[in-house]
Each structure stands twice: as C-alpha cells, then as structure tokens.
Amino acid sequence: MTDGEFLDYKSAEQAIKKLLETQPTPIVLQKIVDVLYEGFEKYSWVGIYFVKGDVLVLGPWGGKQATEHTRIPLGRGVCGAAATSGKTELVDDVSKDRRYLSCFLSTRSEIVVPIKKSTMILGEIDIDSDRPSAFDTADVVFLEKVADMLSSHI
Ligand code: SME
C-alpha cells in the first residue's frame, strides 16, 4: 500500500471478485467503480464507457464532478483511441497529448483500459488522476485484470 491509498491492488481485486460473485449485474458495475474511486486516492475520477455502435457512452462513474463527455465518438480522445485499438492507453501528462479531451481542469494524467471479449471491444475503464504520471505498470496489470473480470458482466 502506498501513502494516501487505503486499498492495495490485491485487496481491491478480491473485493471486486466478491462483488461480481454476489451482486446483481445492474448494480455491480457502479459498486466496482466505487471500490476503485474510493480505494485509491490517486484515482480522481473513474468511469466505465460502453461501446454502442461508433460511440462510447458513459455508464457508472465516481468522482467529485460529472463530465460533459458522456458520449465520445470512437475516433476522438484518448478514450476513442483505446476503444479503437483495444490497447491500454497511459498518458503521463495530458497537456502533452493532442488526442486528450479535457474533462476536468485538475486532471494531470489518465489511463484508459479496454474491456474486451476475445477480439470484441465492449467498453473501457477510464481513470483520471490529479497527479502527474500517476499510473504505472502495477496499475496497468491490475486494471487489465479488472477489465477481464468485467467482460462477462457487460
Ligand atoms: N479525457 C478523455 C475523455 C473522458 S474524461 O476524461 C472523463 C479522453 O481524452 O478521451
């Protein structure tokens, strides 16, 4: 556990696994978003987007503020890039990424992890951080595991 966090990756993974085993699908995604948002202080905003045709549509989210980007065309933003390539996008400094669509003035870094069922991209986990370079390999490994767990519940 690092300072400011009250969950470590393993405990969060176990909490999410338990939710998926015990909670009905309509509410489980919001609860998982809550675990991520409340469990890791550096995760300043957490949302799940669903791929609907050629648009990403915002589902459950957790954070201090709502985003105006509730529908993002697949070709736009860091979110659109991850949903198109199927690969995790890690942006250490959002001010230096020309694809970045700004949601919150406080955001410094962002990670977007696609949720896939074999080759189909169903959606993604999008996390903003108010800290620069907040995400590292441990976040990538953890969030890709979470995305995997979610893929059968979307
Ligand atoms: N920053 C994202 C848009 C979504 S907000 O972060 C919630 C992007 O560049 O696609």
PDB file of C-alpha atoms and ligand atoms in Angstrom:
ATOM      1  CA  MET A   1       0.000   0.000   0.000  1.00  0.00           C
ATOM      2  CA  THR A   2       1.333   3.454  -0.848  1.00  0.00           C
ATOM      3  CA  ASP A   3       0.588   6.624   1.109  1.00  0.00           C
ATOM      4  CA  GLY A   4      -2.865   8.067   0.707  1.00  0.00           C
ATOM      5  CA  GLU A   5      -4.372   4.799  -0.518  1.00  0.00           C
ATOM      6  CA  PHE A   6      -6.478   2.572   1.662  1.00  0.00           C
ATOM      7  CA  LEU A   7      -6.650  -0.396  -0.677  1.00  0.00           C
ATOM      8  CA  ASP A   8      -3.814  -2.349  -2.232  1.00  0.00           C
ATOM      9  CA  TYR A   9      -4.208  -3.902  -5.673  1.00  0.00           C
ATOM     10  CA  LYS A  10      -4.652  -7.459  -4.360  1.00  0.00           C
ATOM     11  CA  SER A  11      -7.346  -6.483  -1.836  1.00  0.00           C
ATOM     12  CA  ALA A  12      -9.150  -4.400  -4.452  1.00  0.00           C
ATOM     13  CA  GLU A  13      -9.054  -7.332  -6.876  1.00  0.00           C
ATOM     14  CA  GLN A  14     -10.521  -9.623  -4.210  1.00  0.00           C
ATOM     15  CA  ALA A  15     -13.234  -7.079  -3.310  1.00  0.00           C
ATOM     16  CA  ILE A  16     -14.187  -6.748  -6.984  1.00  0.00           C
ATOM     17  CA  LYS A  17     -14.202 -10.538  -7.476  1.00  0.00           C
ATOM     18  CA  LYS A  18     -16.520 -10.907  -4.490  1.00  0.00           C
ATOM     19  CA  LEU A  19     -18.865  -8.196  -5.811  1.00  0.00           C
ATOM     20  CA  LEU A  20     -19.051  -9.934  -9.183  1.00  0.00           C
ATOM     21  CA  GLU A  21     -19.945 -13.216  -7.464  1.00  0.00           C
ATOM     22  CA  THR A  22     -22.584 -11.773  -5.179  1.00  0.00           C
ATOM     23  CA  GLN A  23     -24.144  -8.650  -6.686  1.00  0.00           C
ATOM     24  CA  PRO A  24     -26.694  -8.483  -9.496  1.00  0.00           C
ATOM     25  CA  THR A  25     -25.346  -7.169 -12.809  1.00  0.00           C
ATOM     26  CA  PRO A  26     -27.304  -3.869 -12.892  1.00  0.00           C
ATOM     27  CA  ILE A  27     -25.640  -2.548  -9.739  1.00  0.00           C
ATOM     28  CA  VAL A  28     -22.332  -4.385  -9.694  1.00  0.00           C
ATOM     29  CA  LEU A  29     -20.589  -2.056 -12.146  1.00  0.00           C
ATOM     30  CA  GLN A  30     -21.373   1.021 -10.046  1.00  0.00           C
ATOM     31  CA  LYS A  31     -20.103  -0.778  -6.935  1.00  0.00           C
ATOM     32  CA  ILE A  32     -16.859  -1.679  -8.696  1.00  0.00           C
ATOM     33  CA  VAL A  33     -16.396   1.922  -9.825  1.00  0.00           C
ATOM     34  CA  ASP A  34     -16.928   2.943  -6.175  1.00  0.00           C
ATOM     35  CA  VAL A  35     -14.245   0.481  -4.985  1.00  0.00           C
ATOM     36  CA  LEU A  36     -11.764   1.943  -7.477  1.00  0.00           C
ATOM     37  CA  TYR A  37     -12.628   5.582  -6.800  1.00  0.00           C
ATOM     38  CA  GLU A  38     -12.809   5.289  -3.032  1.00  0.00           C
ATOM     39  CA  GLY A  39      -9.974   2.763  -2.689  1.00  0.00           C
ATOM     40  CA  PHE A  40      -7.217   4.637  -4.476  1.00  0.00           C
ATOM     41  CA  GLU A  41      -6.724   8.276  -3.673  1.00  0.00           C
ATOM     42  CA  LYS A  42      -4.781   8.894  -6.858  1.00  0.00           C
ATOM     43  CA  TYR A  43      -7.783   7.755  -8.912  1.00  0.00           C
ATOM     44  CA  SER A  44      -9.509  11.168  -9.014  1.00  0.00           C
ATOM     45  CA  TRP A  45     -12.274  10.204 -11.423  1.00  0.00           C
ATOM     46  CA  VAL A  46     -13.315   6.685 -12.512  1.00  0.00           C
ATOM     47  CA  GLY A  47     -15.816   5.863 -15.235  1.00  0.00           C
ATOM     48  CA  ILE A  48     -16.918   2.955 -17.389  1.00  0.00           C
ATOM     49  CA  TYR A  49     -17.795   3.703 -21.010  1.00  0.00           C
ATOM     50  CA  PHE A  50     -19.707   1.241 -23.189  1.00  0.00           C
ATOM     51  CA  VAL A  51     -19.197   0.885 -26.939  1.00  0.00           C
ATOM     52  CA  LYS A  52     -22.563   1.470 -28.623  1.00  0.00           C
ATOM     53  CA  GLY A  53     -22.111   1.415 -32.387  1.00  0.00           C
ATOM     54  CA  ASP A  54     -19.463   4.012 -33.151  1.00  0.00           C
ATOM     55  CA  VAL A  55     -19.889   5.957 -29.915  1.00  0.00           C
ATOM     56  CA  LEU A  56     -18.653   5.476 -26.357  1.00  0.00           C
ATOM     57  CA  VAL A  57     -21.458   6.027 -23.878  1.00  0.00           C
ATOM     58  CA  LEU A  58     -20.702   6.787 -20.236  1.00  0.00           C
ATOM     59  CA  GLY A  59     -22.113   4.316 -17.720  1.00  0.00           C
ATOM     60  CA  PRO A  60     -21.364   4.291 -13.981  1.00  0.00           C
ATOM     61  CA  TRP A  61     -18.798   6.784 -12.729  1.00  0.00           C
ATOM     62  CA  GLY A  62     -17.342   8.071  -9.476  1.00  0.00           C
ATOM     63  CA  GLY A  63     -15.708  11.405  -8.836  1.00  0.00           C
ATOM     64  CA  LYS A  64     -16.262  14.886  -7.479  1.00  0.00           C
ATOM     65  CA  GLN A  65     -17.744  16.198 -10.722  1.00  0.00           C
ATOM     66  CA  ALA A  66     -19.748  14.896 -13.658  1.00  0.00           C
ATOM     67  CA  THR A  67     -18.077  15.018 -17.077  1.00  0.00           C
ATOM     68  CA  GLU A  68     -19.679  16.662 -20.066  1.00  0.00           C
ATOM     69  CA  HIS A  69     -18.138  13.920 -22.222  1.00  0.00           C
ATOM     70  CA  THR A  70     -20.928  11.394 -21.759  1.00  0.00           C
ATOM     71  CA  ARG A  71     -20.809  10.377 -25.449  1.00  0.00           C
ATOM     72  CA  ILE A  72     -17.457  10.191 -27.250  1.00  0.00           C
ATOM     73  CA  PRO A  73     -17.185   9.217 -30.932  1.00  0.00           C
ATOM     74  CA  LEU A  74     -14.794   6.249 -31.334  1.00  0.00           C
ATOM     75  CA  GLY A  75     -12.311   8.374 -33.276  1.00  0.00           C
ATOM     76  CA  ARG A  76     -11.945  11.018 -30.560  1.00  0.00           C
ATOM     77  CA  GLY A  77      -9.922  11.454 -27.399  1.00  0.00           C
ATOM     78  CA  VAL A  78      -7.703   9.051 -25.516  1.00  0.00           C
ATOM     79  CA  CYS A  79     -10.891   7.088 -24.807  1.00  0.00           C
ATOM     80  CA  GLY A  80     -11.664   6.742 -28.504  1.00  0.00           C
ATOM     81  CA  ALA A  81      -8.077   5.643 -29.213  1.00  0.00           C
ATOM     82  CA  ALA A  82      -8.199   2.822 -26.647  1.00  0.00           C
ATOM     83  CA  ALA A  83     -11.604   1.675 -27.833  1.00  0.00           C
ATOM     84  CA  THR A  84     -10.371   1.577 -31.431  1.00  0.00           C
ATOM     85  CA  SER A  85      -7.020  -0.141 -30.859  1.00  0.00           C
ATOM     86  CA  GLY A  86      -8.103  -2.403 -27.998  1.00  0.00           C
ATOM     87  CA  LYS A  87      -4.895  -1.414 -26.197  1.00  0.00           C
ATOM     88  CA  THR A  88      -4.433   0.278 -22.838  1.00  0.00           C
ATOM     89  CA  GLU A  89      -3.594   3.970 -23.158  1.00  0.00           C
ATOM     90  CA  LEU A  90      -1.426   5.533 -20.489  1.00  0.00           C
ATOM     91  CA  VAL A  91      -0.956   9.291 -20.609  1.00  0.00           C
ATOM     92  CA  ASP A  92       1.602  10.639 -18.108  1.00  0.00           C
ATOM     93  CA  ASP A  93       0.946  14.288 -18.971  1.00  0.00           C
ATOM     94  CA  VAL A  94      -2.430  15.065 -20.531  1.00  0.00           C
ATOM     95  CA  SER A  95      -1.284  18.560 -21.536  1.00  0.00           C
ATOM     96  CA  LYS A  96       1.194  16.951 -23.961  1.00  0.00           C
ATOM     97  CA  ASP A  97      -1.246  14.552 -25.639  1.00  0.00           C
ATOM     98  CA  ARG A  98      -3.005  16.110 -28.602  1.00  0.00           C
ATOM     99  CA  ARG A  99      -5.765  13.498 -28.517  1.00  0.00           C
ATOM    100  CA  TYR A 100      -6.759  14.413 -24.964  1.00  0.00           C
ATOM    101  CA  LEU A 101     -10.312  15.649 -24.432  1.00  0.00           C
ATOM    102  CA  SER A 102     -10.367  17.740 -21.306  1.00  0.00           C
ATOM    103  CA  CYS A 103     -12.994  16.921 -18.711  1.00  0.00           C
ATOM    104  CA  PHE A 104     -11.568  18.415 -15.535  1.00  0.00           C
ATOM    105  CA  LEU A 105      -9.051  21.230 -15.179  1.00  0.00           C
ATOM    106  CA  SER A 106      -7.369  19.359 -12.330  1.00  0.00           C
ATOM    107  CA  THR A 107      -6.533  16.242 -14.385  1.00  0.00           C
ATOM    108  CA  ARG A 108      -2.803  15.687 -14.971  1.00  0.00           C
ATOM    109  CA  SER A 109      -2.631  12.064 -16.130  1.00  0.00           C
ATOM    110  CA  GLU A 110      -5.025   9.421 -17.441  1.00  0.00           C
ATOM    111  CA  ILE A 111      -5.308   5.685 -18.084  1.00  0.00           C
ATOM    112  CA  VAL A 112      -7.863   4.005 -20.332  1.00  0.00           C
ATOM    113  CA  VAL A 113      -8.190   0.213 -20.285  1.00  0.00           C
ATOM    114  CA  PRO A 114     -10.375  -1.544 -22.863  1.00  0.00           C
ATOM    115  CA  ILE A 115     -12.877  -4.190 -21.749  1.00  0.00           C
ATOM    116  CA  LYS A 116     -12.774  -6.979 -24.327  1.00  0.00           C
ATOM    117  CA  LYS A 117     -14.466 -10.275 -25.037  1.00  0.00           C
ATOM    118  CA  SER A 118     -11.978 -12.113 -27.297  1.00  0.00           C
ATOM    119  CA  THR A 119     -11.468  -9.538 -30.076  1.00  0.00           C
ATOM    120  CA  MET A 120     -14.644  -7.542 -29.430  1.00  0.00           C
ATOM    121  CA  ILE A 121     -14.242  -4.270 -27.565  1.00  0.00           C
ATOM    122  CA  LEU A 122     -17.234  -3.863 -25.261  1.00  0.00           C
ATOM    123  CA  GLY A 123     -16.183  -0.775 -23.365  1.00  0.00           C
ATOM    124  CA  GLU A 124     -13.436   0.632 -21.211  1.00  0.00           C
ATOM    125  CA  ILE A 125     -12.376   1.779 -17.779  1.00  0.00           C
ATOM    126  CA  ASP A 126     -11.281   5.421 -17.838  1.00  0.00           C
ATOM    127  CA  ILE A 127      -9.401   6.875 -14.878  1.00  0.00           C
ATOM    128  CA  ASP A 128      -8.183  10.449 -14.482  1.00  0.00           C
ATOM    129  CA  SER A 129      -5.671  11.499 -11.862  1.00  0.00           C
ATOM    130  CA  ASP A 130      -4.914  14.926 -10.458  1.00  0.00           C
ATOM    131  CA  ARG A 131      -1.328  13.696 -10.003  1.00  0.00           C
ATOM    132  CA  PRO A 132       1.156  13.797 -12.880  1.00  0.00           C
ATOM    133  CA  SER A 133       2.371  10.369 -14.072  1.00  0.00           C
ATOM    134  CA  ALA A 134       0.058   8.703 -11.558  1.00  0.00           C
ATOM    135  CA  PHE A 135      -0.153   5.355 -13.330  1.00  0.00           C
ATOM    136  CA  ASP A 136       2.500   2.684 -13.706  1.00  0.00           C
ATOM    137  CA  THR A 137       2.803  -0.976 -14.689  1.00  0.00           C
ATOM    138  CA  ALA A 138       1.120  -2.083 -11.452  1.00  0.00           C
ATOM    139  CA  ASP A 139      -1.991  -0.047 -12.381  1.00  0.00           C
ATOM    140  CA  VAL A 140      -1.926  -1.453 -15.916  1.00  0.00           C
ATOM    141  CA  VAL A 141      -1.702  -5.068 -14.679  1.00  0.00           C
ATOM    142  CA  PHE A 142      -4.379  -4.503 -12.012  1.00  0.00           C
ATOM    143  CA  LEU A 143      -6.840  -2.629 -14.236  1.00  0.00           C
ATOM    144  CA  GLU A 144      -6.419  -5.059 -17.142  1.00  0.00           C
ATOM    145  CA  LYS A 145      -7.311  -7.835 -14.676  1.00  0.00           C
ATOM    146  CA  VAL A 146     -10.393  -5.874 -13.562  1.00  0.00           C
ATOM    147  CA  ALA A 147     -11.378  -5.258 -17.200  1.00  0.00           C
ATOM    148  CA  ASP A 148     -11.076  -9.007 -17.824  1.00  0.00           C
ATOM    149  CA  MET A 149     -13.317  -9.766 -14.862  1.00  0.00           C
ATOM    150  CA  LEU A 150     -15.878  -7.223 -16.104  1.00  0.00           C
ATOM    151  CA  SER A 151     -16.062  -8.549 -19.635  1.00  0.00           C
ATOM    152  CA  SER A 152     -18.553 -11.274 -18.751  1.00  0.00           C
ATOM    153  CA  HIS A 153     -20.812  -8.769 -16.951  1.00  0.00           C
ATOM    154  CA  ILE A 154     -21.329  -6.293 -19.794  1.00  0.00           C
TER     155      ILE A 154
HETATM  156  N1  SME B   1     -10.118  12.528 -21.289  1.00  0.00           N
HETATM  157  C1  SME B   1     -10.875  11.605 -22.062  1.00  0.00           C
HETATM  158  C2  SME B   1     -12.344  11.979 -22.074  1.00  0.00           C
HETATM  159  C3  SME B   1     -13.122  11.406 -20.937  1.00  0.00           C
HETATM  160  S1  SME B   1     -12.909  12.269 -19.464  1.00  0.00           S
HETATM  161  O1  SME B   1     -11.506  12.010 -19.009  1.00  0.00           O
HETATM  162  C4  SME B   1     -13.906  11.680 -18.308  1.00  0.00           C
HETATM  163  C5  SME B   1     -10.330  11.490 -23.471  1.00  0.00           C
HETATM  164  O2  SME B   1      -9.369  12.161 -23.826  1.00  0.00           O
HETATM  165  O3  SME B   1     -10.878  10.704 -24.251  1.00  0.00           O
END
